[in-house]
mmCIF file of C-alpha atoms and ligand atoms in Angstrom:
data_model
loop_
_atom_site.group_PDB
_atom_site.id
_atom_site.type_symbol
_atom_site.label_atom_id
_atom_site.label_comp_id
_atom_site.label_asym_id
_atom_site.label_seq_id
_atom_site.Cartn_x
_atom_site.Cartn_y
_atom_site.Cartn_z
ATOM 1 C CA MET A 1 212.607 -48.351 -0.356
ATOM 2 C CA ALA A 2 209.681 -47.790 2.535
ATOM 3 C CA ILE A 3 207.567 -44.718 1.056
ATOM 4 C CA ILE A 4 206.040 -44.225 4.839
ATOM 5 C CA THR A 5 208.032 -44.899 7.845
ATOM 6 C CA VAL A 6 206.089 -44.507 11.170
ATOM 7 C CA GLU A 7 208.087 -44.440 14.231
ATOM 8 C CA ASN A 8 206.942 -44.833 17.639
ATOM 9 C CA LEU A 9 204.137 -42.567 16.817
ATOM 10 C CA SER A 10 201.252 -41.847 19.788
ATOM 11 C CA LYS A 11 198.486 -39.587 20.665
ATOM 12 C CA GLN A 12 197.217 -39.060 23.678
ATOM 13 C CA PHE A 13 194.221 -36.653 23.605
ATOM 14 C CA PRO A 14 193.704 -34.407 26.646
ATOM 15 C CA GLY A 15 192.046 -35.730 29.368
ATOM 16 C CA GLU A 16 191.594 -39.063 28.000
ATOM 17 C CA PRO A 17 192.656 -42.321 30.305
ATOM 18 C CA ARG A 18 194.868 -43.908 27.586
ATOM 19 C CA ALA A 19 196.520 -43.055 24.599
ATOM 20 C CA ALA A 20 194.519 -43.059 21.381
ATOM 21 C CA VAL A 21 197.691 -44.530 19.354
ATOM 22 C CA ASP A 22 200.622 -45.721 21.562
ATOM 23 C CA ARG A 23 203.626 -45.859 20.036
ATOM 24 C CA ALA A 24 202.997 -47.360 16.757
ATOM 25 C CA SER A 25 205.933 -48.690 14.241
ATOM 26 C CA PHE A 26 205.763 -49.940 10.946
ATOM 27 C CA GLU A 27 206.719 -49.097 7.188
ATOM 28 C CA VAL A 28 205.274 -49.260 4.156
ATOM 29 C CA GLU A 29 207.040 -50.045 0.695
ATOM 30 C CA ALA A 30 206.039 -47.957 -2.339
ATOM 31 C CA GLY A 31 203.277 -49.493 -4.392
ATOM 32 C CA SER A 32 202.241 -51.591 -1.718
ATOM 33 C CA PHE A 33 198.525 -52.136 -0.218
ATOM 34 C CA VAL A 34 198.626 -52.056 3.397
ATOM 35 C CA VAL A 35 195.368 -52.649 5.763
ATOM 36 C CA LEU A 36 194.779 -51.594 8.931
ATOM 37 C CA ILE A 37 192.054 -53.643 11.091
ATOM 38 C CA GLY A 38 190.949 -53.817 14.473
ATOM 39 C CA PRO A 39 187.959 -53.378 16.552
ATOM 40 C CA SER A 40 185.937 -49.795 17.033
ATOM 41 C CA GLY A 41 188.134 -47.327 18.907
ATOM 42 C CA CYS A 42 191.351 -49.018 18.390
ATOM 43 C CA GLY A 43 193.235 -46.146 16.986
ATOM 44 C CA LYS A 44 192.843 -46.463 13.469
ATOM 45 C CA THR A 45 191.223 -43.211 12.107
ATOM 46 C CA THR A 46 193.669 -41.046 14.726
ATOM 47 C CA LEU A 47 196.532 -43.445 13.168
ATOM 48 C CA LEU A 48 195.527 -42.296 9.557
ATOM 49 C CA LYS A 49 195.144 -38.728 10.491
ATOM 50 C CA MET A 50 198.571 -38.241 12.138
ATOM 51 C CA LEU A 51 200.100 -39.435 8.376
ATOM 52 C CA ASN A 52 198.536 -36.286 6.655
ATOM 53 C CA ARG A 53 198.969 -34.097 9.801
ATOM 54 C CA LEU A 54 195.388 -33.686 10.401
ATOM 55 C CA TYR A 55 196.343 -34.748 13.829
ATOM 56 C CA GLU A 56 199.884 -33.602 15.196
ATOM 57 C CA PRO A 57 201.517 -36.769 16.958
ATOM 58 C CA THR A 58 202.084 -36.250 21.073
ATOM 59 C CA SER A 59 205.394 -38.054 20.188
ATOM 60 C CA GLY A 60 206.965 -39.977 17.602
ATOM 61 C CA ARG A 61 207.482 -38.915 13.960
ATOM 62 C CA VAL A 62 206.291 -39.830 10.437
ATOM 63 C CA LEU A 63 208.922 -39.961 7.213
ATOM 64 C CA MET A 64 207.651 -39.672 3.869
ATOM 65 C CA GLN A 65 210.019 -40.419 1.337
ATOM 66 C CA GLY A 66 212.621 -40.203 4.012
ATOM 67 C CA ARG A 67 211.876 -36.294 5.094
ATOM 68 C CA ASP A 68 209.927 -35.795 8.375
ATOM 69 C CA ALA A 69 206.439 -34.935 7.696
ATOM 70 C CA GLN A 70 206.312 -32.178 10.369
ATOM 71 C CA GLY A 71 208.765 -29.930 8.357
ATOM 72 C CA LEU A 72 206.788 -30.518 4.890
ATOM 73 C CA PRO A 73 204.563 -27.486 4.019
ATOM 74 C CA ALA A 74 200.704 -28.730 4.436
ATOM 75 C CA THR A 75 200.155 -28.046 0.647
ATOM 76 C CA GLU A 76 202.784 -30.757 -0.274
ATOM 77 C CA LEU A 77 201.344 -32.927 1.777
ATOM 78 C CA ARG A 78 198.039 -32.627 0.731
ATOM 79 C CA ARG A 79 198.867 -33.322 -2.988
ATOM 80 C CA GLU A 80 201.484 -36.211 -2.169
ATOM 81 C CA ILE A 81 198.367 -37.766 0.102
ATOM 82 C CA GLY A 82 194.804 -38.625 -1.004
ATOM 83 C CA TYR A 83 192.131 -38.994 1.725
ATOM 84 C CA VAL A 84 188.897 -41.202 1.517
ATOM 85 C CA ILE A 85 187.079 -40.334 4.796
ATOM 86 C CA GLN A 86 184.595 -42.675 6.529
ATOM 87 C CA GLN A 87 181.083 -41.540 5.202
ATOM 88 C CA THR A 88 182.020 -40.351 1.834
ATOM 89 C CA GLY A 89 182.175 -36.860 3.194
ATOM 90 C CA LEU A 90 181.029 -35.418 0.047
ATOM 91 C CA PHE A 91 179.734 -31.727 0.054
ATOM 92 C CA PRO A 92 176.126 -32.208 -0.198
ATOM 93 C CA HIS A 93 175.335 -28.808 -1.824
ATOM 94 C CA MET A 94 178.059 -29.075 -4.589
ATOM 95 C CA ARG A 95 177.610 -30.724 -7.808
ATOM 96 C CA ILE A 96 179.382 -34.248 -8.437
ATOM 97 C CA SER A 97 182.022 -32.593 -10.572
ATOM 98 C CA GLN A 98 182.879 -29.756 -8.179
ATOM 99 C CA ASN A 99 183.604 -32.154 -5.437
ATOM 100 C CA ILE A 100 186.046 -33.846 -7.537
ATOM 101 C CA ALA A 101 187.777 -30.959 -8.406
ATOM 102 C CA VAL A 102 188.034 -29.532 -4.593
ATOM 103 C CA VAL A 103 191.926 -30.472 -4.075
ATOM 104 C CA PRO A 104 192.735 -28.828 -8.008
ATOM 105 C CA GLU A 105 190.756 -25.981 -7.228
ATOM 106 C CA LEU A 106 193.059 -25.728 -3.819
ATOM 107 C CA LEU A 107 196.250 -26.053 -5.470
ATOM 108 C CA GLY A 108 195.288 -23.393 -8.113
ATOM 109 C CA TRP A 109 195.122 -25.435 -11.203
ATOM 110 C CA GLU A 110 193.447 -23.702 -14.370
ATOM 111 C CA ARG A 111 189.913 -24.081 -15.468
ATOM 112 C CA ALA A 112 190.495 -26.390 -18.552
ATOM 113 C CA ARG A 113 192.993 -28.541 -16.930
ATOM 114 C CA ILE A 114 190.536 -29.213 -13.808
ATOM 115 C CA ASP A 115 187.509 -29.815 -16.253
ATOM 116 C CA THR A 116 189.881 -32.379 -18.288
ATOM 117 C CA ARG A 117 191.251 -34.078 -14.992
ATOM 118 C CA VAL A 118 187.562 -34.424 -13.596
ATOM 119 C CA GLY A 119 185.942 -36.044 -16.899
ATOM 120 C CA GLU A 120 188.874 -38.622 -16.886
ATOM 121 C CA LEU A 121 188.362 -39.489 -13.380
ATOM 122 C CA ILE A 122 184.719 -39.982 -13.847
ATOM 123 C CA ASP A 123 185.345 -42.436 -16.715
ATOM 124 C CA LEU A 124 188.112 -43.914 -14.583
ATOM 125 C CA ILE A 125 185.362 -44.667 -11.634
ATOM 126 C CA GLY A 126 182.686 -45.919 -14.266
ATOM 127 C CA LEU A 127 180.208 -43.301 -14.137
ATOM 128 C CA PRO A 128 178.387 -41.486 -17.214
ATOM 129 C CA ARG A 129 179.906 -38.148 -17.679
ATOM 130 C CA GLU A 130 176.581 -36.358 -17.031
ATOM 131 C CA TYR A 131 176.842 -37.507 -13.453
ATOM 132 C CA GLY A 132 178.957 -34.957 -12.937
ATOM 133 C CA ARG A 133 176.262 -32.299 -12.980
ATOM 134 C CA ARG A 134 174.233 -34.188 -10.248
ATOM 135 C CA TYR A 135 174.657 -33.488 -6.480
ATOM 136 C CA PRO A 136 175.805 -36.232 -4.260
ATOM 137 C CA ARG A 137 171.983 -36.779 -2.658
ATOM 138 C CA GLN A 138 171.098 -37.902 -6.428
ATOM 139 C CA LEU A 139 173.767 -41.099 -6.637
ATOM 140 C CA SER A 140 173.080 -44.412 -4.949
ATOM 141 C CA GLY A 141 175.674 -45.066 -1.807
ATOM 142 C CA GLY A 142 178.126 -47.029 -3.822
ATOM 143 C CA GLN A 143 178.457 -44.188 -6.608
ATOM 144 C CA GLN A 144 178.822 -41.682 -3.938
ATOM 145 C CA GLN A 145 181.957 -43.790 -2.674
ATOM 146 C CA ARG A 146 183.173 -43.947 -5.653
ATOM 147 C CA VAL A 147 183.096 -40.390 -6.163
ATOM 148 C CA GLY A 148 184.870 -40.100 -2.846
ATOM 149 C CA LEU A 149 187.575 -42.358 -4.270
ATOM 150 C CA ALA A 150 187.891 -39.825 -7.497
ATOM 151 C CA ARG A 151 188.211 -36.948 -5.526
ATOM 152 C CA ALA A 152 191.092 -38.437 -3.475
ATOM 153 C CA LEU A 153 192.502 -39.548 -6.902
ATOM 154 C CA ALA A 154 192.411 -35.784 -8.479
ATOM 155 C CA ALA A 155 195.782 -34.402 -7.942
ATOM 156 C CA ASP A 156 197.621 -37.692 -8.836
ATOM 157 C CA PRO A 157 198.923 -38.468 -5.051
ATOM 158 C CA ALA A 158 201.317 -41.076 -4.333
ATOM 159 C CA ILE A 159 199.751 -42.260 -1.446
ATOM 160 C CA MET A 160 196.055 -42.563 -0.460
ATOM 161 C CA LEU A 161 194.644 -43.053 2.906
ATOM 162 C CA MET A 162 191.297 -44.773 2.860
ATOM 163 C CA ASP A 163 189.112 -44.883 6.037
ATOM 164 C CA GLU A 164 186.385 -47.575 5.824
ATOM 165 C CA PRO A 165 185.648 -46.136 2.407
ATOM 166 C CA PHE A 166 183.268 -49.030 1.460
ATOM 167 C CA GLY A 167 181.552 -49.562 4.668
ATOM 168 C CA ALA A 168 178.224 -49.102 4.476
ATOM 169 C CA LEU A 169 177.774 -51.094 1.001
ATOM 170 C CA ASP A 170 176.188 -54.242 0.304
ATOM 171 C CA ALA A 171 178.299 -57.416 -0.279
ATOM 172 C CA ILE A 172 178.129 -57.329 -4.129
ATOM 173 C CA THR A 173 179.062 -53.763 -4.670
ATOM 174 C CA ARG A 174 181.572 -53.779 -1.987
ATOM 175 C CA THR A 175 183.555 -56.950 -3.871
ATOM 176 C CA ARG A 176 183.012 -54.879 -7.139
ATOM 177 C CA LEU A 177 184.752 -51.788 -5.648
ATOM 178 C CA GLN A 178 187.397 -53.744 -4.131
ATOM 179 C CA ASP A 179 187.911 -55.223 -7.445
ATOM 180 C CA GLU A 180 187.909 -51.988 -9.030
ATOM 181 C CA LEU A 181 190.240 -50.478 -6.359
ATOM 182 C CA ILE A 182 193.009 -53.520 -6.894
ATOM 183 C CA ALA A 183 192.983 -52.637 -10.637
ATOM 184 C CA ILE A 184 193.586 -48.780 -10.261
ATOM 185 C CA GLN A 185 196.190 -49.739 -7.785
ATOM 186 C CA ARG A 186 197.849 -51.874 -10.072
ATOM 187 C CA ARG A 187 197.615 -49.338 -12.875
ATOM 188 C CA LEU A 188 198.350 -46.146 -11.450
ATOM 189 C CA LYS A 189 200.683 -47.735 -8.638
ATOM 190 C CA LYS A 190 199.411 -46.189 -5.904
ATOM 191 C CA THR A 191 200.646 -46.747 -1.918
ATOM 192 C CA ILE A 192 197.315 -47.432 -0.525
ATOM 193 C CA LEU A 193 196.524 -47.390 3.541
ATOM 194 C CA PHE A 194 193.081 -48.839 3.780
ATOM 195 C CA VAL A 195 191.074 -49.083 6.859
ATOM 196 C CA THR A 196 188.527 -51.723 7.697
ATOM 197 C CA HIS A 197 186.718 -53.819 10.433
ATOM 198 C CA ASP A 198 185.921 -56.806 8.078
ATOM 199 C CA MET A 199 188.817 -59.118 7.616
ATOM 200 C CA GLU A 200 187.925 -60.688 4.860
ATOM 201 C CA GLU A 201 188.003 -57.381 2.873
ATOM 202 C CA ALA A 202 191.927 -57.366 4.665
ATOM 203 C CA LEU A 203 192.587 -60.917 3.251
ATOM 204 C CA ARG A 204 191.425 -59.750 0.014
ATOM 205 C CA LEU A 205 193.161 -56.385 -0.490
ATOM 206 C CA ALA A 206 196.373 -56.533 1.698
ATOM 207 C CA ASP A 207 200.031 -57.187 0.768
ATOM 208 C CA LYS A 208 200.111 -56.637 4.472
ATOM 209 C CA VAL A 209 197.802 -56.085 7.277
ATOM 210 C CA VAL A 210 198.732 -54.024 10.392
ATOM 211 C CA VAL A 211 196.491 -55.346 13.286
ATOM 212 C CA MET A 212 195.728 -52.959 16.226
ATOM 213 C CA CYS A 213 194.130 -53.539 19.622
ATOM 214 C CA GLU A 214 193.808 -50.452 22.195
ATOM 215 C CA GLY A 215 196.074 -47.992 20.434
ATOM 216 C CA LYS A 216 198.809 -50.701 19.960
ATOM 217 C CA ILE A 217 200.096 -52.555 16.970
ATOM 218 C CA VAL A 218 200.097 -56.300 17.895
ATOM 219 C CA GLN A 219 200.990 -57.453 14.752
ATOM 220 C CA TYR A 220 202.184 -56.643 11.440
ATOM 221 C CA ASP A 221 202.475 -59.081 8.577
ATOM 222 C CA THR A 222 201.290 -60.614 5.452
ATOM 223 C CA PRO A 223 197.590 -61.811 5.327
ATOM 224 C CA LEU A 224 198.593 -65.530 4.783
ATOM 225 C CA HIS A 225 200.994 -65.352 8.226
ATOM 226 C CA ILE A 226 198.066 -63.294 10.280
ATOM 227 C CA VAL A 227 196.008 -66.264 9.522
ATOM 228 C CA THR A 228 198.432 -69.173 9.780
ATOM 229 C CA ASN A 229 200.576 -67.348 12.715
ATOM 230 C CA PRO A 230 198.593 -65.182 14.751
ATOM 231 C CA ALA A 231 200.804 -63.300 17.261
ATOM 232 C CA ASN A 232 198.223 -63.654 20.247
ATOM 233 C CA GLU A 233 194.638 -65.089 21.059
ATOM 234 C CA PHE A 234 193.148 -61.425 19.956
ATOM 235 C CA VAL A 235 194.532 -61.718 16.198
ATOM 236 C CA GLU A 236 193.308 -65.517 16.332
ATOM 237 C CA ASP A 237 190.031 -64.372 17.434
ATOM 238 C CA LEU A 238 189.930 -61.384 14.801
ATOM 239 C CA VAL A 239 190.793 -63.816 12.176
ATOM 240 C CA GLY A 240 188.799 -66.535 13.142
ATOM 241 C CA ALA A 241 192.339 -68.406 12.177
ATOM 242 C CA SER A 242 191.220 -71.624 14.071
ATOM 243 C CA ASP A 243 188.048 -71.725 12.027
ATOM 244 C CA MET A 244 189.936 -71.023 8.969
ATOM 245 C CA LEU A 245 192.584 -73.827 9.679
ATOM 246 C CA ARG A 246 189.242 -76.016 10.127
ATOM 247 C CA ARG A 247 187.894 -74.918 6.756
ATOM 248 C CA LEU A 248 191.361 -75.523 4.889
ATOM 249 C CA SER A 249 191.497 -78.927 6.764
ATOM 250 C CA LEU A 250 188.295 -79.638 4.734
ATOM 251 C CA ILE A 251 189.506 -78.833 1.052
ATOM 252 C CA ASN A 252 191.393 -81.084 -1.297
ATOM 253 C CA ALA A 253 194.707 -79.335 -2.348
ATOM 254 C CA THR A 254 194.391 -80.584 -6.239
ATOM 255 C CA MET A 255 191.361 -78.525 -6.302
ATOM 256 C CA PHE A 256 193.455 -75.226 -6.409
ATOM 257 C CA VAL A 257 196.251 -76.459 -8.569
ATOM 258 C CA VAL A 258 196.358 -73.487 -11.059
ATOM 259 C CA GLU A 259 198.997 -74.181 -13.112
ATOM 260 C CA ARG A 260 198.436 -77.778 -14.313
ATOM 261 C CA GLN A 261 202.037 -79.630 -15.032
ATOM 262 C CA LEU A 262 200.983 -83.201 -15.998
ATOM 263 C CA GLY A 263 204.419 -84.893 -15.688
ATOM 264 C CA GLY A 264 206.492 -81.557 -15.148
ATOM 265 C CA ASP A 265 209.644 -81.349 -13.557
ATOM 266 C CA GLU A 266 210.341 -80.776 -9.918
ATOM 267 C CA PRO A 267 212.167 -78.078 -9.096
ATOM 268 C CA SER A 268 214.946 -79.236 -6.221
ATOM 269 C CA GLY A 269 213.927 -78.778 -2.753
ATOM 270 C CA GLU A 270 210.058 -78.231 -3.278
ATOM 271 C CA PRO A 271 208.269 -80.059 -0.814
ATOM 272 C CA SER A 272 205.288 -82.242 -2.294
ATOM 273 C CA ILE A 273 201.956 -83.476 -1.002
ATOM 274 C CA GLY A 274 199.666 -86.457 -2.341
ATOM 275 C CA GLY A 275 196.331 -86.220 -3.603
ATOM 276 C CA ASP A 276 194.322 -86.695 -0.641
ATOM 277 C CA ALA A 277 196.313 -83.886 1.139
ATOM 278 C CA SER A 278 194.162 -80.634 2.311
ATOM 279 C CA LEU A 279 195.189 -77.177 2.012
ATOM 280 C CA ARG A 280 196.310 -77.142 5.432
ATOM 281 C CA ASP A 281 198.593 -79.998 4.606
ATOM 282 C CA ALA A 282 199.849 -77.824 1.802
ATOM 283 C CA ILE A 283 200.787 -74.715 4.066
ATOM 284 C CA SER A 284 202.321 -77.072 6.850
ATOM 285 C CA ALA A 285 204.726 -78.161 3.592
ATOM 286 C CA LEU A 286 205.351 -74.666 2.693
ATOM 287 C CA VAL A 287 206.058 -73.219 6.144
ATOM 288 C CA GLY A 288 208.289 -75.927 6.805
ATOM 289 C CA SER A 289 210.696 -75.647 3.718
ATOM 290 C CA ALA A 290 212.361 -73.055 2.207
ATOM 291 C CA SER A 291 210.497 -73.277 -0.717
ATOM 292 C CA ASP A 292 207.972 -70.680 -2.301
ATOM 293 C CA SER A 293 205.825 -73.697 -3.917
ATOM 294 C CA VAL A 294 204.869 -77.186 -2.803
ATOM 295 C CA GLY A 295 204.465 -80.055 -5.654
ATOM 296 C CA VAL A 296 200.790 -81.693 -5.610
ATOM 297 C CA ARG A 297 200.349 -85.459 -6.938
ATOM 298 C CA ASP A 298 197.279 -87.167 -7.902
ATOM 299 C CA GLY A 299 196.170 -90.656 -6.162
ATOM 300 C CA SER A 300 199.004 -92.291 -8.664
ATOM 301 C CA GLY A 301 201.914 -90.466 -7.466
ATOM 302 C CA ALA A 302 202.127 -88.505 -11.010
ATOM 303 C CA ARG A 303 202.890 -84.646 -10.371
ATOM 304 C CA VAL A 304 199.560 -82.861 -11.513
ATOM 305 C CA GLY A 305 201.069 -79.416 -10.488
ATOM 306 C CA ARG A 306 202.246 -76.835 -7.882
ATOM 307 C CA LEU A 307 200.668 -74.670 -5.362
ATOM 308 C CA THR A 308 202.190 -71.377 -3.989
ATOM 309 C CA PHE A 309 201.044 -68.929 -0.806
ATOM 310 C CA ASP A 310 199.224 -67.003 -2.992
ATOM 311 C CA ASP A 311 197.509 -69.815 -4.731
ATOM 312 C CA ILE A 312 195.917 -70.579 -1.035
ATOM 313 C CA ARG A 313 195.396 -67.153 -0.218
ATOM 314 C CA ARG A 314 193.093 -66.896 -3.009
ATOM 315 C CA ALA A 315 191.487 -69.960 -1.643
ATOM 316 C CA LEU A 316 190.582 -68.485 1.747
ATOM 317 C CA VAL A 317 188.641 -65.675 0.170
ATOM 318 C CA PRO A 318 185.190 -66.909 -0.230
ATOM 319 C CA SER A 319 183.948 -64.964 -2.960
ATOM 320 C CA GLU A 320 186.679 -66.325 -5.005
ATOM 321 C CA GLY A 321 186.985 -69.967 -3.722
ATOM 322 C CA LEU A 322 186.356 -71.687 -0.463
ATOM 323 C CA GLY A 323 182.592 -70.642 -0.021
ATOM 324 C CA ALA A 324 182.077 -70.883 -3.564
ATOM 325 C CA ARG A 325 183.304 -74.405 -3.553
ATOM 326 C CA VAL A 326 182.415 -76.011 -0.059
HETATM 327 N N1 ATP B 401 189.332 -35.832 18.805
HETATM 328 C C1 ATP B 401 189.251 -36.682 19.747
HETATM 329 N N2 ATP B 401 189.325 -36.255 21.158
HETATM 330 C C2 ATP B 401 189.734 -36.836 22.046
HETATM 331 N N3 ATP B 401 189.162 -38.196 21.876
HETATM 332 C C3 ATP B 401 189.407 -39.078 20.665
HETATM 333 C C4 ATP B 401 189.104 -38.063 19.499
HETATM 334 N N4 ATP B 401 189.555 -38.727 18.204
HETATM 335 C C5 ATP B 401 189.349 -40.135 18.787
HETATM 336 N N5 ATP B 401 189.531 -40.133 20.280
HETATM 337 C C6 ATP B 401 189.511 -41.350 21.213
HETATM 338 O O1 ATP B 401 190.682 -42.073 20.564
HETATM 339 C C7 ATP B 401 190.531 -43.384 20.384
HETATM 340 C C8 ATP B 401 190.571 -43.856 19.330
HETATM 341 O O2 ATP B 401 189.789 -43.394 18.136
HETATM 342 P P1 ATP B 401 189.619 -43.467 16.574
HETATM 343 O O3 ATP B 401 188.845 -42.834 15.964
HETATM 344 O O4 ATP B 401 190.877 -43.575 16.282
HETATM 345 O O5 ATP B 401 189.421 -45.025 16.698
HETATM 346 P P2 ATP B 401 188.963 -46.145 15.348
HETATM 347 O O6 ATP B 401 189.692 -47.224 15.386
HETATM 348 O O7 ATP B 401 189.064 -45.501 13.908
HETATM 349 O O8 ATP B 401 187.372 -46.762 15.433
HETATM 350 P P3 ATP B 401 186.239 -47.066 14.400
HETATM 351 O O9 ATP B 401 186.400 -48.103 13.804
HETATM 352 O O10 ATP B 401 185.230 -46.835 15.436
HETATM 353 O O11 ATP B 401 186.087 -45.833 13.297
HETATM 354 C C9 ATP B 401 189.137 -43.410 20.826
HETATM 355 O O12 ATP B 401 189.088 -43.978 22.231
HETATM 356 C C10 ATP B 401 188.176 -42.261 20.976
HETATM 357 O O13 ATP B 401 187.128 -41.981 21.884
HETATM 358 MG MG1 MG B 402 187.630 -44.917 12.476
#
């Protein structure tokens, strides 16, 4: 069941020529990772802020687990939805532990419970416990981003809204935090809505991607379908789809066969490709069949294993595949 349903949601700021968000509709499955992407000013932050009612919509509605968010008390929404804002938003005059404890304090938890929770979260984000006594300026940018994440997780919300949480980080720190976020999401089974400008980050993290342009949702799809079937030229430019396909056509499919099954049985209906085939050929074979995998043969025609969309998707992410090998 959808944990979040967005129906025809619009936001028109007074005096603005066009709606910041224009009749957006989409559903988010519980436990999934959804990434919103689009150019600056396209309405990503505005859309996110309507989900936790920092902004009230001009029209349309948001359902949280089937209930109209408009009718829910703000405290309940705050408990259910963690929010990591653009630029960490830590309070500079408060210690790290106090920053993490903000929502539990608001919810009126007892002191001992708050202290235990803060300790757990500092462990979870991989900082030494004694950093709890520091102030934000005594931490690096990446450490501050982690604290922002810990703060959003504090009251154990089912849903996390994250607005460019890794925006200001170097590529290595960013990749490490992405990995940690994926691990945390799997372990804690959170539903995450994550905003980014960076298509590589989107492809790496997302179960589904929402592409926005001038307030409108132009495509809502899996990363692989966004790359292989961009809805229009705007999406194509954004993902560099033609460039991506060109790169895919340069890579031999056999390099990415993860489950080696020499002489393995061929599932019926599974298409197959030869030893010289590229990843692009593998995608064509998959798209043109009902199978979720394609068999790969070596030069002599023997089956060496299979490739799935997921395997190809991993190959699309430079840090894990393509860039490193080409
Ligand atoms: N409080 C506000 N009052 C008036 N206009 C606003 C307000 N907040 C946002 N806007 C306008 O709404 C549009 C969408 O802004 P929004 O912040 O949602 O974009 P964004 O996609 O998050 O951009 P970025 O990637 O730069 O963060 C912009 O044209 C912006 O100027
Ligand atoms: Mg924004």
